[in-house]
Amino acid sequence: MKAGAKGTGSAGSKGKGGKVTKKFIINASQPVSDKIFDVSAFEKFLNDKIKVDNRTGNLGDTIQISQVGSEGKIEVVAHTQFSGRYLKYLTKKFLKKQQLRDWLRVVSTSQGVYELRFFNVVNDEADDDDE
């Protein structure tokens, strides 16, 4: 029963041209509080790099990118087919460009929510003194 109901719903939306609304949130509050991550630069990067119909700078009304509050959250609302993996890929690309990829990682905390976290580094001071 579930497979049949699921199949008819997706087939109906594909026939109409795919009027799908997806909402993604990228939470960068940890690095923003440490002042190593610039949310406005990341928002501009997403505006410049997200492709719609294989063209960058073609967002129009289909994709809205906005900051939520001042705690370092970015919300991406897509009215077309849009992958969370693509958003994660672009986030990792931005971190690499800013040379933050060695310290931050992108973790999916729940569906449609990604969080930037620091790598858990355990420093043994005794080992450092020996070398």
mmCIF file of C-alpha atoms in Angstrom:
data_model
loop_
_atom_site.group_PDB
_atom_site.id
_atom_site.type_symbol
_atom_site.label_atom_id
_atom_site.label_comp_id
_atom_site.label_asym_id
_atom_site.label_seq_id
_atom_site.Cartn_x
_atom_site.Cartn_y
_atom_site.Cartn_z
ATOM 1 C CA MET A 1 0.000 0.000 0.000
ATOM 2 C CA LYS A 2 2.747 2.456 0.878
ATOM 3 C CA ALA A 3 4.695 1.828 -2.331
ATOM 4 C CA GLY A 4 1.605 2.344 -4.503
ATOM 5 C CA ALA A 5 0.596 5.568 -2.747
ATOM 6 C CA LYS A 6 4.128 6.871 -2.874
ATOM 7 C CA GLY A 7 4.507 6.043 -6.562
ATOM 8 C CA THR A 8 1.313 7.794 -7.637
ATOM 9 C CA GLY A 9 2.243 10.980 -5.742
ATOM 10 C CA SER A 10 5.667 11.297 -7.338
ATOM 11 C CA ALA A 11 4.397 10.448 -10.819
ATOM 12 C CA GLY A 12 1.737 13.161 -10.556
ATOM 13 C CA SER A 13 4.221 15.832 -9.545
ATOM 14 C CA LYS A 14 6.664 14.912 -12.333
ATOM 15 C CA GLY A 15 3.950 15.233 -14.949
ATOM 16 C CA LYS A 16 3.144 18.785 -13.843
ATOM 17 C CA GLY A 17 6.748 19.971 -14.093
ATOM 18 C CA GLY A 18 7.875 19.330 -10.514
ATOM 19 C CA LYS A 19 6.370 21.965 -8.219
ATOM 20 C CA VAL A 20 8.379 20.829 -5.198
ATOM 21 C CA THR A 21 9.322 23.047 -2.273
ATOM 22 C CA LYS A 22 12.307 22.000 -0.171
ATOM 23 C CA LYS A 23 13.790 23.855 2.762
ATOM 24 C CA PHE A 24 17.400 23.437 3.892
ATOM 25 C CA ILE A 25 19.147 25.027 6.860
ATOM 26 C CA ILE A 26 22.909 25.345 7.297
ATOM 27 C CA ASN A 27 23.812 26.001 10.918
ATOM 28 C CA ALA A 28 27.237 27.637 11.281
ATOM 29 C CA SER A 29 26.764 28.993 14.808
ATOM 30 C CA GLN A 30 29.865 27.307 16.296
ATOM 31 C CA PRO A 31 32.432 28.791 13.873
ATOM 32 C CA VAL A 32 30.591 32.145 13.810
ATOM 33 C CA SER A 33 30.802 32.412 17.595
ATOM 34 C CA ASP A 34 34.573 31.835 17.322
ATOM 35 C CA LYS A 35 34.741 34.524 14.595
ATOM 36 C CA ILE A 36 36.399 32.322 11.959
ATOM 37 C CA PHE A 37 33.406 32.019 9.596
ATOM 38 C CA ASP A 38 31.776 34.863 7.653
ATOM 39 C CA VAL A 39 28.090 34.083 7.051
ATOM 40 C CA SER A 40 27.504 36.962 4.613
ATOM 41 C CA ALA A 41 30.431 35.830 2.441
ATOM 42 C CA PHE A 42 29.034 32.278 2.479
ATOM 43 C CA GLU A 43 25.589 33.561 1.493
ATOM 44 C CA LYS A 44 27.113 35.479 -1.429
ATOM 45 C CA PHE A 45 29.109 32.376 -2.430
ATOM 46 C CA LEU A 46 25.918 30.300 -2.547
ATOM 47 C CA ASN A 47 24.148 32.991 -4.599
ATOM 48 C CA ASP A 48 27.010 32.986 -7.088
ATOM 49 C CA LYS A 49 27.602 29.225 -7.315
ATOM 50 C CA ILE A 50 24.209 27.473 -7.145
ATOM 51 C CA LYS A 51 23.246 26.252 -10.585
ATOM 52 C CA VAL A 52 19.672 26.279 -11.895
ATOM 53 C CA ASP A 53 19.195 24.663 -15.324
ATOM 54 C CA ASN A 54 22.989 24.188 -15.594
ATOM 55 C CA ARG A 55 23.680 27.932 -15.299
ATOM 56 C CA THR A 56 25.104 29.865 -12.358
ATOM 57 C CA GLY A 57 23.507 33.163 -11.409
ATOM 58 C CA ASN A 58 20.134 31.878 -12.593
ATOM 59 C CA LEU A 59 18.325 31.657 -9.235
ATOM 60 C CA GLY A 60 15.373 33.937 -9.940
ATOM 61 C CA ASP A 61 12.335 33.081 -7.838
ATOM 62 C CA THR A 62 13.079 29.346 -7.782
ATOM 63 C CA ILE A 63 15.681 29.452 -4.997
ATOM 64 C CA GLN A 64 15.833 31.916 -2.097
ATOM 65 C CA ILE A 65 18.874 32.159 0.179
ATOM 66 C CA SER A 66 18.617 34.149 3.403
ATOM 67 C CA GLN A 67 20.210 34.502 6.819
ATOM 68 C CA VAL A 68 18.066 33.473 9.768
ATOM 69 C CA GLY A 69 18.738 35.663 12.809
ATOM 70 C CA SER A 70 22.215 36.686 13.829
ATOM 71 C CA GLU A 71 23.368 33.325 15.197
ATOM 72 C CA GLY A 72 24.862 32.124 11.901
ATOM 73 C CA LYS A 73 22.107 30.141 10.189
ATOM 74 C CA ILE A 74 21.429 30.210 6.460
ATOM 75 C CA GLU A 75 18.137 29.050 5.006
ATOM 76 C CA VAL A 76 17.824 27.830 1.424
ATOM 77 C CA VAL A 77 14.292 27.439 0.040
ATOM 78 C CA ALA A 78 14.072 25.714 -3.336
ATOM 79 C CA HIS A 79 10.903 25.516 -5.430
ATOM 80 C CA THR A 80 12.472 23.071 -7.911
ATOM 81 C CA GLN A 81 14.388 19.820 -7.652
ATOM 82 C CA PHE A 82 17.316 20.533 -5.350
ATOM 83 C CA SER A 83 19.651 18.135 -3.607
ATOM 84 C CA GLY A 84 20.934 18.463 -0.076
ATOM 85 C CA ARG A 85 24.109 16.729 -1.202
ATOM 86 C CA TYR A 86 24.693 19.581 -3.661
ATOM 87 C CA LEU A 87 24.368 22.077 -0.817
ATOM 88 C CA LYS A 88 26.825 20.038 1.258
ATOM 89 C CA TYR A 89 29.221 19.926 -1.715
ATOM 90 C CA LEU A 90 29.088 23.716 -2.121
ATOM 91 C CA THR A 91 29.606 24.218 1.628
ATOM 92 C CA LYS A 92 32.712 22.017 1.537
ATOM 93 C CA LYS A 93 33.948 23.925 -1.518
ATOM 94 C CA PHE A 94 33.550 27.222 0.355
ATOM 95 C CA LEU A 95 35.406 25.839 3.388
ATOM 96 C CA LYS A 96 38.268 24.714 1.148
ATOM 97 C CA LYS A 97 38.404 28.137 -0.510
ATOM 98 C CA GLN A 98 38.568 29.843 2.908
ATOM 99 C CA GLN A 99 41.163 27.276 4.115
ATOM 100 C CA LEU A 100 38.843 26.102 6.892
ATOM 101 C CA ARG A 101 38.376 22.552 5.597
ATOM 102 C CA ASP A 102 41.063 21.222 7.973
ATOM 103 C CA TRP A 103 39.137 22.407 11.040
ATOM 104 C CA LEU A 104 35.449 22.243 10.092
ATOM 105 C CA ARG A 105 33.225 19.491 8.782
ATOM 106 C CA VAL A 106 29.668 19.442 7.459
ATOM 107 C CA VAL A 107 27.345 17.114 9.389
ATOM 108 C CA SER A 108 23.706 16.363 8.650
ATOM 109 C CA THR A 109 21.889 16.554 11.995
ATOM 110 C CA SER A 110 18.430 15.820 10.594
ATOM 111 C CA GLN A 111 16.727 15.799 7.223
ATOM 112 C CA GLY A 112 17.391 19.105 5.476
ATOM 113 C CA VAL A 113 19.558 20.465 8.312
ATOM 114 C CA TYR A 114 23.346 20.682 8.017
ATOM 115 C CA GLU A 115 25.685 21.859 10.744
ATOM 116 C CA LEU A 116 29.290 23.030 10.626
ATOM 117 C CA ARG A 117 31.233 21.409 13.444
ATOM 118 C CA PHE A 118 34.835 21.424 14.525
ATOM 119 C CA PHE A 119 36.799 18.214 14.233
ATOM 120 C CA ASN A 120 37.259 16.562 17.620
ATOM 121 C CA VAL A 121 41.011 16.765 18.153
ATOM 122 C CA VAL A 122 42.447 15.113 21.238
ATOM 123 C CA ASN A 123 45.826 16.570 22.162
ATOM 124 C CA ASP A 124 48.071 14.500 24.402
ATOM 125 C CA GLU A 125 50.502 17.026 25.823
ATOM 126 C CA ALA A 126 52.838 14.243 27.016
ATOM 127 C CA ASP A 127 53.334 13.055 23.429
ATOM 128 C CA ASP A 128 54.089 16.580 22.220
ATOM 129 C CA ASP A 129 56.751 17.110 24.896
ATOM 130 C CA ASP A 130 58.637 13.940 23.921
ATOM 131 C CA GLU A 131 59.141 15.080 20.329
#
